[in-house]
XYZ file of N, CA and C in Angstrom:
567
model
N 68.994 77.622 52.715
C 69.287 78.821 53.472
C 70.681 78.674 54.077
N 71.561 79.676 53.914
C 72.907 79.565 54.459
C 72.901 79.632 55.978
N 73.901 78.997 56.603
C 73.955 79.028 58.060
C 74.174 80.459 58.543
N 73.632 80.716 59.712
C 73.745 82.046 60.318
C 75.180 82.307 60.758
N 75.624 83.526 60.544
C 76.963 83.906 60.994
C 76.895 84.759 62.255
N 75.671 84.929 62.780
C 75.518 85.711 64.007
C 75.993 84.901 65.203
N 76.547 85.606 66.172
C 76.960 84.964 67.420
C 75.763 84.889 68.342
N 75.445 83.701 68.873
C 74.291 83.617 69.765
C 74.539 84.446 71.023
N 73.445 85.030 71.535
C 73.573 85.793 72.772
C 73.816 84.847 73.932
N 74.469 85.390 74.933
C 74.736 84.607 76.141
C 73.413 84.269 76.815
N 73.307 83.062 77.282
C 72.066 82.587 77.896
C 71.969 83.075 79.338
N 71.575 84.312 79.517
C 71.366 84.820 80.878
C 72.510 85.686 81.347
N 72.352 86.268 82.547
C 73.360 87.164 83.093
C 74.607 86.411 83.532
N 75.662 87.150 83.768
C 76.911 86.547 84.256
C 76.635 85.779 85.544
N 77.410 84.759 85.773
C 77.244 83.922 86.960
C 77.705 84.708 88.186
N 76.740 85.201 88.938
C 77.097 85.956 90.135
C 76.561 85.273 91.392
N 76.519 83.937 91.332
C 76.078 83.167 92.483
C 77.017 83.385 93.668
N 76.491 83.276 94.879
C 77.366 83.344 96.051
C 78.319 82.149 96.068
N 79.547 82.394 96.452
C 80.562 81.344 96.579
C 81.074 81.347 98.007
N 81.518 80.194 98.446
C 82.112 80.068 99.778
C 83.394 79.263 99.642
N 84.430 79.756 100.297
C 85.724 79.081 100.317
C 86.123 78.832 101.753
N 86.291 77.559 102.096
C 86.862 77.163 103.383
C 88.349 76.934 103.141
N 89.190 77.587 103.919
C 90.635 77.418 103.813
C 91.098 76.743 105.095
N 91.580 75.499 104.972
C 92.001 74.695 106.125
C 93.499 74.461 106.070
N 94.193 74.965 107.081
C 95.617 74.660 107.197
C 95.738 73.275 107.815
N 96.651 72.465 107.311
C 96.821 71.110 107.839
C 97.046 71.155 109.349
N 96.706 70.060 110.006
C 96.888 69.946 111.457
C 98.375 69.819 111.801
N 98.669 69.949 113.076
C 100.052 69.943 113.569
C 100.761 68.646 113.158
N 101.910 68.818 112.549
C 102.662 67.652 112.061
C 103.801 67.299 112.999
N 104.317 66.120 112.791
C 105.506 65.654 113.506
C 106.726 65.964 112.630
N 107.893 65.918 113.235
C 109.146 66.198 112.529
C 110.110 65.027 112.700
N 109.746 63.822 112.253
C 110.650 62.687 112.442
C 111.952 62.869 111.657
N 113.017 62.496 112.274
C 114.333 62.627 111.639
C 114.410 61.741 110.404
N 114.994 62.296 109.347
C 115.202 61.528 108.127
C 113.985 61.405 107.227
N 112.870 62.065 107.586
C 111.657 61.984 106.768
C 111.555 63.267 105.940
N 111.359 63.117 104.657
C 111.219 64.270 103.763
C 110.016 65.109 104.173
N 110.098 66.406 103.941
C 109.026 67.321 104.340
C 107.672 66.866 103.807
N 107.615 66.461 102.569
C 106.354 66.048 101.949
C 105.744 64.822 102.644
N 106.586 64.016 103.303
C 106.132 62.760 103.913
C 105.915 62.852 105.423
N 106.022 64.054 105.984
C 105.855 64.185 107.437
C 104.428 63.827 107.854
N 104.285 63.020 108.905
C 102.952 62.639 109.385
C 102.399 63.686 110.349
N 101.174 63.507 110.748
C 100.609 64.338 111.809
C 101.204 63.914 113.146
N 101.371 64.873 114.027
C 101.789 64.596 115.394
C 100.566 64.302 116.254
N 100.774 63.992 117.536
C 99.636 63.683 118.420
C 98.584 64.789 118.457
N 99.016 66.056 118.556
C 98.036 67.146 118.583
C 97.284 67.219 117.258
N 97.979 67.020 116.145
C 97.322 67.034 114.846
C 96.274 65.946 114.716
N 96.568 64.773 115.264
C 95.615 63.664 115.218
C 94.365 63.974 116.039
N 94.491 64.819 117.062
C 93.325 65.250 117.845
C 92.576 66.386 117.156
N 93.329 67.317 116.564
C 92.712 68.534 116.038
C 92.036 68.348 114.679
N 92.536 67.465 113.853
C 91.951 67.287 112.517
C 90.476 66.869 112.588
N 90.085 65.900 113.439
C 88.657 65.592 113.541
C 87.841 66.775 114.064
N 88.437 67.587 114.942
C 87.726 68.773 115.440
C 87.467 69.753 114.293
N 88.398 69.846 113.353
C 88.184 70.682 112.165
C 86.999 70.143 111.370
N 86.933 68.831 111.235
C 85.800 68.217 110.543
C 84.485 68.472 111.262
N 84.518 68.464 112.584
C 83.296 68.754 113.353
C 82.818 70.172 113.096
N 83.751 71.124 113.022
C 83.354 72.496 112.701
C 82.693 72.540 111.326
N 83.306 71.897 110.341
C 82.728 71.897 108.999
C 81.328 71.278 109.004
N 81.163 70.174 109.744
C 79.857 69.518 109.824
C 78.830 70.446 110.471
N 79.229 71.143 111.524
C 78.314 72.043 112.227
C 77.973 73.279 111.402
N 78.806 73.610 110.419
C 78.524 74.772 109.577
C 77.285 74.536 108.712
N 76.937 73.262 108.539
C 75.766 72.917 107.750
C 75.975 73.005 106.248
N 77.214 73.225 105.815
C 77.515 73.343 104.394
C 78.537 72.277 104.017
N 78.126 71.333 103.216
C 79.034 70.305 102.738
C 79.728 70.836 101.479
N 81.063 70.876 101.474
C 81.744 71.381 100.268
C 81.376 70.553 99.036
N 81.297 71.252 97.904
C 81.062 70.567 96.635
C 82.327 69.877 96.147
N 83.483 70.389 96.610
C 84.772 69.856 96.182
C 85.811 70.210 97.234
N 86.741 69.295 97.468
C 87.904 69.572 98.315
C 89.146 69.450 97.443
N 89.988 70.473 97.504
C 91.300 70.431 96.863
C 92.315 70.331 97.976
N 93.143 69.299 97.918
C 94.061 69.000 99.014
C 95.480 68.843 98.499
N 96.417 69.401 99.249
C 97.830 69.190 98.951
C 98.126 67.698 99.020
N 99.055 67.214 98.200
C 99.412 65.795 98.255
C 100.336 65.444 99.423
N 100.793 66.439 100.187
C 101.663 66.145 101.333
C 100.918 65.260 102.328
N 101.648 64.352 102.921
C 101.045 63.368 103.825
C 100.245 64.030 104.948
N 100.777 65.094 105.557
C 100.097 65.730 106.685
C 98.792 66.411 106.253
N 98.757 66.939 105.047
C 97.528 67.555 104.544
C 96.495 66.483 104.204
N 96.939 65.421 103.555
C 96.022 64.332 103.196
C 95.391 63.709 104.443
N 96.216 63.488 105.460
C 95.701 62.874 106.695
C 94.756 63.828 107.424
N 95.089 65.116 107.410
C 94.189 66.102 108.018
C 92.817 66.004 107.366
N 92.782 65.992 106.041
C 91.515 65.936 105.336
C 90.807 64.606 105.569
N 91.529 63.496 105.596
C 90.890 62.194 105.866
C 90.172 62.215 107.211
N 90.862 62.709 108.241
C 90.273 62.736 109.586
C 89.124 63.738 109.674
N 89.262 64.887 109.019
C 88.189 65.886 109.024
C 86.978 65.378 108.247
N 87.220 64.793 107.085
C 86.131 64.315 106.224
C 85.318 63.220 106.899
N 85.955 62.449 107.764
C 85.248 61.375 108.464
C 84.155 61.916 109.389
N 84.209 63.194 109.712
C 83.215 63.816 110.595
C 82.011 64.370 109.832
N 82.072 64.364 108.513
C 81.018 64.967 107.704
C 79.885 63.992 107.429
N 78.734 64.542 107.081
C 77.542 63.726 106.861
C 77.594 62.918 105.577
N 78.460 63.292 104.657
C 78.543 62.570 103.396
C 79.890 62.763 102.760
N 80.142 62.019 101.686
C 81.440 62.136 101.016
C 81.555 63.449 100.239
N 82.767 63.927 100.141
C 83.070 65.139 99.384
C 84.054 64.753 98.288
N 83.737 65.037 97.029
C 84.705 64.767 95.962
C 86.016 65.490 96.292
N 87.123 64.759 96.158
C 88.419 65.297 96.570
C 89.441 65.110 95.469
N 90.235 66.166 95.261
C 91.366 66.088 94.337
C 92.623 66.472 95.102
N 93.661 65.675 94.927
C 94.970 65.983 95.508
C 95.775 66.670 94.415
N 95.943 67.979 94.597
C 96.535 68.805 93.553
C 97.981 69.130 93.910
N 98.939 68.655 93.133
C 100.353 68.895 93.448
C 100.727 70.375 93.459
N 99.924 71.214 92.815
C 100.219 72.654 92.815
C 100.057 73.276 94.192
N 99.351 72.616 95.099
C 99.095 73.182 96.422
C 100.283 73.041 97.367
N 101.162 72.117 97.102
C 102.301 71.899 97.988
C 103.347 72.983 97.749
N 103.595 73.797 98.764
C 104.596 74.857 98.674
C 104.160 76.065 97.877
N 102.875 76.174 97.561
C 102.389 77.273 96.724
C 102.318 78.581 97.495
N 102.609 79.674 96.776
C 102.414 81.001 97.356
C 101.014 81.489 96.970
N 100.641 82.665 97.439
C 99.284 83.172 97.226
C 98.917 83.300 95.743
N 99.768 83.889 94.893
C 99.389 83.968 93.476
C 99.203 82.584 92.829
N 100.028 81.625 93.210
C 99.866 80.264 92.675
C 98.564 79.639 93.158
N 98.200 79.886 94.419
C 96.943 79.367 94.946
C 95.750 80.020 94.246
N 95.855 81.296 93.960
C 94.789 81.969 93.233
C 94.635 81.371 91.834
N 95.739 81.016 91.200
C 95.666 80.334 89.902
C 94.911 79.013 90.018
N 95.143 78.276 91.103
C 94.424 77.019 91.334
C 92.929 77.307 91.465
N 92.581 78.348 92.220
C 91.160 78.695 92.385
C 90.518 79.074 91.057
N 91.270 79.714 90.192
C 90.732 80.102 88.888
C 90.363 78.892 88.032
N 90.919 77.729 88.351
C 90.624 76.505 87.598
C 89.443 75.714 88.156
N 88.845 76.173 89.252
C 87.724 75.458 89.858
C 86.499 75.584 88.942
N 85.817 74.474 88.683
C 84.627 74.525 87.820
C 83.536 75.422 88.419
N 82.804 76.089 87.565
C 81.771 77.010 88.022
C 80.620 76.320 88.749
N 80.451 75.011 88.552
C 79.390 74.292 89.268
C 79.659 74.259 90.775
N 80.908 74.450 91.172
C 81.291 74.384 92.579
C 80.921 75.704 93.249
N 79.980 75.632 94.181
C 79.596 76.823 94.946
C 80.427 76.931 96.219
N 80.752 75.784 96.817
C 81.523 75.761 98.058
C 82.741 74.869 97.877
N 83.898 75.442 98.136
C 85.172 74.750 97.957
C 85.908 74.697 99.283
N 86.579 73.584 99.533
C 87.484 73.456 100.667
C 88.891 73.315 100.111
N 89.803 74.149 100.613
C 91.204 74.124 100.203
C 92.021 73.704 101.411
N 92.777 72.599 101.294
C 93.592 72.085 102.390
C 95.055 72.189 101.989
N 95.825 72.948 102.767
C 97.214 73.141 102.384
C 98.087 73.651 103.503
N 99.002 74.549 103.143
C 100.133 74.904 103.996
C 100.302 76.417 104.120
N 100.951 76.796 105.191
C 101.388 78.182 105.359
C 102.813 78.302 104.864
N 103.241 79.462 104.467
C 102.563 80.762 104.560
C 101.589 81.034 103.428
N 101.523 80.148 102.436
C 100.686 80.396 101.267
C 99.223 80.611 101.582
N 98.650 79.777 102.478
C 97.224 79.914 102.774
C 96.921 81.249 103.443
N 97.718 81.597 104.439
C 97.505 82.875 105.131
C 97.623 84.034 104.145
N 98.621 83.988 103.302
C 98.807 85.049 102.308
C 97.644 85.098 101.319
N 97.096 83.935 100.958
C 95.938 83.901 100.061
C 94.739 84.580 100.717
N 94.483 84.263 101.958
C 93.355 84.868 102.676
C 93.504 86.387 102.694
N 94.701 86.856 103.018
C 94.943 88.298 103.088
C 94.908 88.949 101.707
N 95.224 88.193 100.659
C 95.135 88.697 99.302
C 93.672 88.857 98.874
N 92.858 87.867 99.207
C 91.467 87.867 98.751
C 90.559 88.775 99.562
N 90.811 88.887 100.856
C 89.905 89.626 101.740
C 90.564 90.899 102.258
N 89.963 92.018 101.927
C 90.425 93.281 102.494
C 89.425 93.785 103.534
N 88.373 92.987 103.747
C 87.379 93.327 104.765
C 86.902 92.035 105.412
N 86.353 92.185 106.625
C 85.916 90.998 107.352
C 84.759 91.344 108.274
N 84.174 90.311 108.815
C 83.172 90.454 109.861
C 83.953 90.598 111.171
N 83.698 91.661 111.891
C 84.392 91.879 113.166
C 85.889 91.983 112.972
N 86.624 91.376 113.901
C 88.094 91.463 113.903
C 88.771 90.277 113.225
N 88.029 89.541 112.431
C 88.551 88.295 111.856
C 89.805 88.552 111.007
N 89.819 89.599 110.229
C 90.977 89.896 109.389
C 92.216 90.172 110.240
N 92.047 90.914 111.309
C 93.174 91.177 112.217
C 93.683 89.890 112.857
N 92.769 88.984 113.166
C 93.174 87.704 113.764
C 94.000 86.874 112.786
N 93.619 86.879 111.505
C 94.403 86.145 110.501
C 95.769 86.795 110.341
N 95.803 88.119 110.342
C 97.096 88.821 110.225
C 98.021 88.474 111.375
N 97.452 88.229 112.553
C 98.251 87.889 113.726
C 98.801 86.480 113.620
N 97.930 85.529 113.229
C 98.379 84.138 113.135
C 97.302 83.285 112.476
N 97.739 82.398 111.601
C 96.854 81.396 110.996
C 97.454 80.033 111.349
N 97.141 79.534 112.561
C 97.820 78.338 113.074
C 97.350 77.036 112.419
N 98.019 75.967 112.763
C 97.618 74.651 112.265
C 96.173 74.375 112.657
N 95.480 73.686 111.783
C 94.062 73.317 111.911
C 93.108 74.496 111.802
N 93.611 75.697 111.596
C 92.724 76.854 111.471
C 91.902 76.743 110.193
N 90.689 77.272 110.273
C 89.795 77.311 109.115
C 89.311 78.746 108.948
N 89.569 79.303 107.792
C 89.036 80.620 107.436
C 87.899 80.401 106.447
N 86.878 81.246 106.545
C 85.722 81.162 105.656
C 85.595 82.485 104.911
N 85.627 82.400 103.587
C 85.511 83.583 102.733
C 84.304 83.435 101.831
N 83.650 84.555 101.536
C 82.500 84.541 100.631
C 82.618 85.680 99.628
N 81.992 85.491 98.484
C 81.876 86.525 97.444
C 80.881 86.015 96.425
N 80.536 86.872 95.472
C 79.657 86.477 94.368
C 80.434 86.587 93.075
N 80.226 85.638 92.208
C 80.907 85.631 90.920
C 81.434 84.257 90.598
N 82.271 84.182 89.602
C 82.850 82.903 89.205
C 84.224 82.739 89.838
N 84.703 81.519 89.843
C 86.059 81.250 90.341
C 87.082 81.887 89.409
N 86.813 81.805 88.122
C 87.734 82.362 87.123
C 87.935 83.859 87.309
N 86.878 84.542 87.707
C 86.931 85.994 87.822
C 87.320 86.491 89.217
N 87.581 85.588 90.152
C 87.947 86.000 91.508
C 89.240 86.820 91.475
N 89.204 87.986 92.088
C 90.343 88.898 92.098
C 90.705 89.283 93.535
N 91.926 89.725 93.749
C 92.326 90.185 95.088
C 91.361 91.250 95.624
N 91.083 91.137 96.900
C 90.245 92.107 97.582
C 88.753 91.930 97.414
N 88.306 90.917 96.675
C 86.875 90.757 96.394
C 86.109 89.968 97.452
N 86.792 89.213 98.281
C 86.098 88.326 99.223
C 85.899 89.006 100.574
N 84.880 88.555 101.268
C 84.618 88.946 102.643
C 85.050 87.785 103.524
N 85.917 88.045 104.494
C 86.339 87.028 105.454
C 85.300 86.996 106.568
N 84.522 85.930 106.619
C 83.395 85.881 107.554
C 83.703 85.177 108.856
N 84.703 84.304 108.868
C 84.961 83.547 110.090
C 86.385 83.015 110.110
N 86.887 82.832 111.303
C 88.150 82.146 111.551
C 87.951 81.313 112.795
N 88.142 80.016 112.657
C 88.053 79.121 113.814
C 89.344 78.339 113.914
N 89.683 77.991 115.135
C 90.882 77.197 115.391
C 90.446 75.989 116.212
N 89.964 74.958 115.520
C 89.448 73.777 116.215
C 90.564 73.035 116.958
N 90.255 72.648 118.162
C 91.192 71.878 118.973
C 90.469 70.659 119.522
N 91.095 69.519 119.373
C 90.530 68.288 119.906
C 90.866 68.143 121.375
N 90.055 67.373 122.054
C 90.251 67.151 123.491
C 91.450 66.249 123.727
N 92.192 66.579 124.756
C 93.322 65.724 125.149
C 92.800 64.496 125.886
N 93.524 63.414 125.753
C 93.206 62.189 126.475
C 93.483 62.446 127.962
N 92.477 62.268 128.840
C 92.664 62.588 130.247
C 93.651 61.677 130.982
N 94.080 60.590 130.351
C 94.976 59.676 131.065
C 96.395 60.179 131.139
C-alpha cells in the first residue's frame, strides 16, 4: 500500500492557554567613572531593592517557567538578588538581544519563547521595557496603564496576561494587571 499523501490534522485546538509576563526593570545602578555602561554595577539602593523585587515575585505565588535576562552586569545582579528570594530555581538565559533593545526587538525575543513556557520573567532596561509594556497592553486593571505611562522606574515590575502562544503575541493583546515598585528597607544606622 503506498504511503498516504494526506496531511495529518492538527492534534487539538490552537494553544490558547493563559500566559503571564513579568517585566522587571533592573534595580538602581551606580555610575562609576571609567566603567562601560554594560559593566555598571548596582548602587546601594539597587542592592536593597532587587531582593524586594524577588519578595514580590515570591508572594505572587507564581514561579516563572523561564527568566530571560539582559547580560548587562546590573540586570544580571538584579536577577541574582531577586531569584535568591524565590522558593526554587528558575531556568535563566542571558540573552544579548535584551541589552539596548527597543520594543519591537523585545517583541521579537518574546516570539522566540517556547510554547511550554506559561510564565516568563523578562529582566532588562528602559526605555525598551516601558515601551514594550505600552505596545502590548492597551488596557489595564484600574489605573495601572496610566501609571506605566507616567514612569516605569528601576526595580519596577509590570505583570501582563493574555491567552495564546508567544509566537502569536501581537501589540494590544495583553492586559496589564499590576505594577509594583518594590523598595528595600534602608539600614537604620
